[in-house]
Coordinates of C-alpha atoms in Angstrom, one line a residue:
M1 CA -48.0 -53.2 6.6
S2 CA -45.2 -52.4 4.2
N3 CA -42.8 -49.5 4.6
I4 CA -44.6 -46.9 2.6
V5 CA -42.7 -43.8 1.6
Y6 CA -44.5 -40.6 0.7
Q7 CA -42.9 -38.1 -1.7
D8 CA -43.5 -36.0 -4.8
L9 CA -44.6 -38.2 -7.7
V10 CA -41.8 -39.5 -9.9
F11 CA -43.6 -39.2 -13.3
D12 CA -43.8 -42.6 -14.8
E13 CA -46.7 -43.0 -17.3
D14 CA -46.9 -46.8 -17.0
A15 CA -47.0 -46.6 -13.1
I16 CA -49.7 -43.9 -13.2
L17 CA -51.8 -45.8 -15.7
N18 CA -51.5 -49.0 -13.6
L19 CA -52.8 -47.1 -10.5
Y20 CA -55.8 -45.5 -12.4
L21 CA -56.6 -48.8 -14.1
N22 CA -56.4 -50.7 -10.9
N23 CA -59.1 -48.4 -9.5
E24 CA -61.2 -48.7 -12.7
W25 CA -61.0 -44.9 -13.4
Y26 CA -61.5 -45.5 -17.1
A27 CA -62.7 -42.0 -17.8
Y28 CA -59.1 -40.9 -17.0
T29 CA -57.3 -43.8 -18.7
N30 CA -59.3 -43.4 -21.9
K31 CA -57.8 -39.9 -22.3
K32 CA -54.2 -40.6 -21.3
E33 CA -52.7 -37.3 -22.6
Q34 CA -55.3 -35.3 -20.8
L35 CA -54.7 -37.3 -17.6
F36 CA -50.9 -36.7 -17.8
S37 CA -51.3 -33.0 -18.5
G38 CA -53.7 -32.7 -15.6
I39 CA -51.2 -34.3 -13.3
K40 CA -48.3 -32.2 -14.5
N41 CA -50.4 -29.0 -14.0
S42 CA -51.6 -29.9 -10.5
L43 CA -50.9 -27.9 -7.4
D44 CA -49.8 -31.0 -5.5
V45 CA -49.1 -34.6 -6.5
I46 CA -48.0 -36.7 -3.5
A47 CA -47.3 -40.3 -4.2
A48 CA -46.9 -43.4 -1.9
Y49 CA -44.3 -46.0 -2.8
D50 CA -43.6 -49.4 -1.6
K51 CA -40.0 -49.7 -2.7
S52 CA -40.3 -48.6 -6.3
L53 CA -44.0 -49.5 -6.8
L54 CA -46.4 -46.6 -7.0
V55 CA -49.2 -47.7 -4.6
G56 CA -51.1 -44.4 -4.3
L57 CA -51.4 -40.8 -5.0
I58 CA -53.3 -37.7 -4.1
R59 CA -53.4 -34.6 -6.3
T60 CA -54.8 -31.2 -5.7
I61 CA -55.7 -28.2 -7.8
G62 CA -56.4 -24.7 -6.7
D63 CA -54.8 -21.4 -5.7
A64 CA -53.4 -22.6 -2.3
N65 CA -54.9 -19.5 -0.7
T66 CA -58.7 -19.5 -0.9
I67 CA -59.4 -23.0 -2.2
V68 CA -57.7 -26.4 -2.6
Y69 CA -59.6 -29.0 -4.4
I70 CA -58.6 -32.6 -4.0
Q71 CA -58.9 -33.8 -7.5
D72 CA -57.8 -37.4 -7.1
I73 CA -57.0 -39.8 -4.3
L74 CA -56.2 -43.4 -5.3
V75 CA -54.6 -46.4 -3.7
L76 CA -54.0 -49.8 -5.3
K77 CA -56.7 -52.1 -4.2
E78 CA -54.3 -54.5 -2.5
Y79 CA -52.9 -51.6 -0.4
Q80 CA -56.3 -50.1 0.6
R81 CA -57.3 -50.1 4.3
Q82 CA -53.7 -49.7 5.4
G83 CA -53.9 -46.0 6.3
I84 CA -52.4 -44.7 3.0
G85 CA -55.5 -42.7 2.0
R86 CA -55.9 -41.3 5.5
T87 CA -52.2 -40.2 5.5
F88 CA -52.7 -38.5 2.2
M89 CA -55.7 -36.6 3.4
K90 CA -54.0 -35.5 6.6
M91 CA -50.9 -34.3 4.7
I92 CA -53.1 -32.1 2.5
I93 CA -55.2 -30.8 5.4
E94 CA -52.1 -30.0 7.5
K95 CA -50.4 -28.3 4.5
Y96 CA -53.2 -25.8 4.0
P97 CA -54.4 -24.9 7.5
N98 CA -55.4 -21.3 6.5
V99 CA -57.3 -22.2 3.3
R100 CA -61.0 -21.8 3.9
Q101 CA -62.1 -24.3 1.4
V102 CA -60.4 -27.7 1.1
C103 CA -63.0 -29.8 -0.8
L104 CA -63.5 -32.7 -3.0
M105 CA -66.2 -34.6 -4.9
T106 CA -66.6 -38.3 -4.6
D107 CA -68.9 -41.2 -5.4
E108 CA -72.1 -41.5 -3.3
S109 CA -71.3 -44.6 -1.1
E110 CA -71.4 -45.3 2.5
R111 CA -67.7 -46.3 2.5
S112 CA -66.6 -43.0 1.0
R113 CA -68.9 -41.0 3.4
K114 CA -67.5 -42.8 6.5
F115 CA -63.9 -42.3 5.3
Y116 CA -64.2 -38.6 4.7
E117 CA -66.3 -37.9 7.7
S118 CA -63.8 -39.7 9.9
L119 CA -61.3 -37.1 8.8
G120 CA -63.5 -34.2 9.7
L121 CA -64.9 -33.4 6.3
E122 CA -68.6 -32.6 5.9
D123 CA -71.2 -33.1 3.2
Y124 CA -71.8 -29.7 1.4
S125 CA -75.4 -29.7 2.6
K126 CA -74.2 -29.4 6.3
Q127 CA -72.5 -26.1 5.3
N128 CA -75.8 -24.9 3.8
T129 CA -74.2 -25.2 0.3
V130 CA -74.7 -27.2 -2.8
G131 CA -72.4 -28.2 -5.6
Y132 CA -73.1 -28.2 -9.3
I133 CA -71.4 -29.8 -12.3
V134 CA -71.7 -29.1 -16.0
K135 CA -73.7 -31.9 -17.5
K136 CA -71.7 -33.6 -20.4

């Protein structure tokens, strides 16, 4: 594994777009200005770098007291399964030990489920709760 450095994101539009495009998150890249504004207004944006290459990021939104919502977690495909996503998640969970709700929404896949459950996260249904989203 490379020597990955975790730090605050150095805002670079091209590097950010490359990361989102690499993960095929076109709903974000089709609205670049909205994406950049969202990143700039996030609670946290922690990046992973291999030398100067942006290889991943995690960003959160929320009030940092009652809720922290993990909005995005991305890792370049060629860097996945090297512990970067796990490190990101642990960093956020450890940063907010007294926040009652640290949550996220993700795609319904066995891979995602196993990843998040391995970090101690539970499906909403196991907390006797349900999530809703405005239909667009």
